[in-house]
PDB file of C-alpha atoms in Angstrom:
ATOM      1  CA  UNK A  12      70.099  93.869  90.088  1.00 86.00           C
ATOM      2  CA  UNK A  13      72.893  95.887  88.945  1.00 90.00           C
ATOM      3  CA  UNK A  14      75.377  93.762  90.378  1.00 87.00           C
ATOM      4  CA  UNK A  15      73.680  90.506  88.624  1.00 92.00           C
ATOM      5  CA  UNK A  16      74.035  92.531  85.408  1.00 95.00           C
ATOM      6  CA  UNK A  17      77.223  93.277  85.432  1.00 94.00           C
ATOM      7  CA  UNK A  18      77.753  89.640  86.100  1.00 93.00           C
ATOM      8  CA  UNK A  19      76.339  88.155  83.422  1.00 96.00           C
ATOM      9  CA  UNK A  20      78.064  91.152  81.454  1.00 97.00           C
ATOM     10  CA  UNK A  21      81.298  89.611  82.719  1.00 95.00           C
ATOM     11  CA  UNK A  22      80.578  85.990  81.362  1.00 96.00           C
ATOM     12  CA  UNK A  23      80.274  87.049  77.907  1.00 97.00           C
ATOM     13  CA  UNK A  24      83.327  88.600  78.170  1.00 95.00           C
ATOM     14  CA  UNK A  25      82.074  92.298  78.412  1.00 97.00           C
ATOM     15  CA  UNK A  26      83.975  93.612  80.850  1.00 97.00           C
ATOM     16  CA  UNK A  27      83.620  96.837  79.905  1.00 97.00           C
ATOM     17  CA  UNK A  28      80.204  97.123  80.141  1.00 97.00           C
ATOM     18  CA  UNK A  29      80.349  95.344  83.483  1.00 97.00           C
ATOM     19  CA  UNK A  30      82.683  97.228  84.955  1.00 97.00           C
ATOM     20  CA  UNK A  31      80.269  99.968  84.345  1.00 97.00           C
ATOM     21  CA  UNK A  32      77.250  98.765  86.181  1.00 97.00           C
ATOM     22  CA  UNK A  33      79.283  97.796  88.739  1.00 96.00           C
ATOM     23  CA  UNK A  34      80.537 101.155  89.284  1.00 97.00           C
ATOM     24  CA  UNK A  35      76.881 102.110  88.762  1.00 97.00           C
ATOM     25  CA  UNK A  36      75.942  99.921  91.875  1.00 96.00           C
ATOM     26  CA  UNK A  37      78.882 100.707  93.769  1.00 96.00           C
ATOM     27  CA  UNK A  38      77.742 104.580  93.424  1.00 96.00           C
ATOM     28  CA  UNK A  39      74.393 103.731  94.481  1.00 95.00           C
ATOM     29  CA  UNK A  40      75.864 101.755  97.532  1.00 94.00           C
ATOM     30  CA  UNK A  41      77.648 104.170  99.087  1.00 94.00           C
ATOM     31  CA  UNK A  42      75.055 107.049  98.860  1.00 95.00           C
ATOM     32  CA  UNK A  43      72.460 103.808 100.593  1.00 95.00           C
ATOM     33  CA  UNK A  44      75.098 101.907 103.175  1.00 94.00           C
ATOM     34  CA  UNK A  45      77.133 102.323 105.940  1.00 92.00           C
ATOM     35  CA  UNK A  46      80.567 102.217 105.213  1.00 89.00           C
ATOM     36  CA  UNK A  47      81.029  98.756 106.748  1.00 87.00           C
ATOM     37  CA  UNK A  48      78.272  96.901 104.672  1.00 91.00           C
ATOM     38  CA  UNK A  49      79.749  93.541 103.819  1.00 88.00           C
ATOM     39  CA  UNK A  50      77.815  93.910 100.366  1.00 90.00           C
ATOM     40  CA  UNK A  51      79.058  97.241  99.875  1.00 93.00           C
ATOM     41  CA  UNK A  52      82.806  95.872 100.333  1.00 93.00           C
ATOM     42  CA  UNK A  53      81.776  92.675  97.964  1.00 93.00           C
ATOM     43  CA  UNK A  54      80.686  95.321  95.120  1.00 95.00           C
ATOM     44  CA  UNK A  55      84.271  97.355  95.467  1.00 96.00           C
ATOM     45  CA  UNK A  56      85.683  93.731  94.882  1.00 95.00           C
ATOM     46  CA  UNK A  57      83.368  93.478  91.806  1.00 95.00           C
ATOM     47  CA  UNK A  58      84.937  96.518  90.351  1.00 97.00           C
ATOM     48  CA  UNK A  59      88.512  96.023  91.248  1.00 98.00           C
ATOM     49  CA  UNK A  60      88.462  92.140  89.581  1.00 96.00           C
ATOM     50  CA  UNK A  61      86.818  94.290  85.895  1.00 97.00           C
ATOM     51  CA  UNK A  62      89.711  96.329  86.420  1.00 98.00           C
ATOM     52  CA  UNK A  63      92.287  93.749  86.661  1.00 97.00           C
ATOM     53  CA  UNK A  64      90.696  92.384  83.737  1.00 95.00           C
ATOM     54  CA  UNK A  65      90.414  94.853  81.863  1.00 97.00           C
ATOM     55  CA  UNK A  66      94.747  96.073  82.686  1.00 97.00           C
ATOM     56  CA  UNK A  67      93.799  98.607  84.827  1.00 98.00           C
ATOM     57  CA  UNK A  68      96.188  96.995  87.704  1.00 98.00           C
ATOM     58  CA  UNK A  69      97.107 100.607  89.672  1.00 97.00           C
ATOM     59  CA  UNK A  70      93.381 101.146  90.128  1.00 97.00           C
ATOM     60  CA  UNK A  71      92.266  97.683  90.860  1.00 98.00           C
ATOM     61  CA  UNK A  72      95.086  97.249  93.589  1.00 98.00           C
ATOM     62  CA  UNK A  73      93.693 100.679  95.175  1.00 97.00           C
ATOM     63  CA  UNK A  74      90.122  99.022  94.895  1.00 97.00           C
ATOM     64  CA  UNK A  75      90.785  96.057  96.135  1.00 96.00           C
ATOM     65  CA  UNK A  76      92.743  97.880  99.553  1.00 96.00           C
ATOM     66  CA  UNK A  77      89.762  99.637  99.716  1.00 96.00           C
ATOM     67  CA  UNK A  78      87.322  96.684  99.784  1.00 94.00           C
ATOM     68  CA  UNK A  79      90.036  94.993 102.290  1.00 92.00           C
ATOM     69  CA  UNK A  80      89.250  97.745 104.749  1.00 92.00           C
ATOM     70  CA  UNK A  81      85.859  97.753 104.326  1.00 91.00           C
ATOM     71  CA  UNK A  82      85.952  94.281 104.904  1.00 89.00           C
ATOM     72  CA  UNK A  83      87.474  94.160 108.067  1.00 90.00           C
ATOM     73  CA  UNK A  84      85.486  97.169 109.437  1.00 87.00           C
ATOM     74  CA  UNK A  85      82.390  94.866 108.621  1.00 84.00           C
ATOM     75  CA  UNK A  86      83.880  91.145 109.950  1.00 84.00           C
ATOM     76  CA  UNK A  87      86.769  92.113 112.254  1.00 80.00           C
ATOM     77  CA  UNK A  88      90.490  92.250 111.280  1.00 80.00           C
ATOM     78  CA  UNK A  89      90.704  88.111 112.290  1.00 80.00           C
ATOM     79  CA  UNK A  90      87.947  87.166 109.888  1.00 77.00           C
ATOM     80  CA  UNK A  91      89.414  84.843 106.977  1.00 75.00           C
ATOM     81  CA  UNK A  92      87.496  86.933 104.430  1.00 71.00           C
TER      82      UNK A  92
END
């Protein structure tokens, strides 16, 4: 629910406010999931792509290699995702 918050947060051009229910989820996510949950890696994508909005490019690239691990622990390091 969080997630679909912060998305329709993000369509009116709040990103502000979206990045912080996404960071909200992603908190809740990793106390809840393994750290190889696809939906956990989707949610660290959320918040990197509010960052890069919102100019915070250092932190989003360190999101973003984050979620790129995560997402190979979940699919395999051949997966196209």
């Amino acid at each position: 629910a969080l997630n679909l918050l912060a998305g329709a947060l993000r369509s009116q051009g709040r990103n502000a406010e979206a990045l912080e229910a996404n960071v909200h989820a992603l908190t809740l996510l990793e106390r809840t999931r393994d750290p190889d949950d696809e939906d956990l890696a989707g949610c660290i994508q959320n918040v990197a792509s509010l960052m890069s909005n919102l100019g915070l490019y250092g932190e989003a690239v360190e999101k973003w290699e984050l979620a790129l691990e995560r997402k190979r622990m979940a699919l395999g390091a051949d997966h196209p995702d």
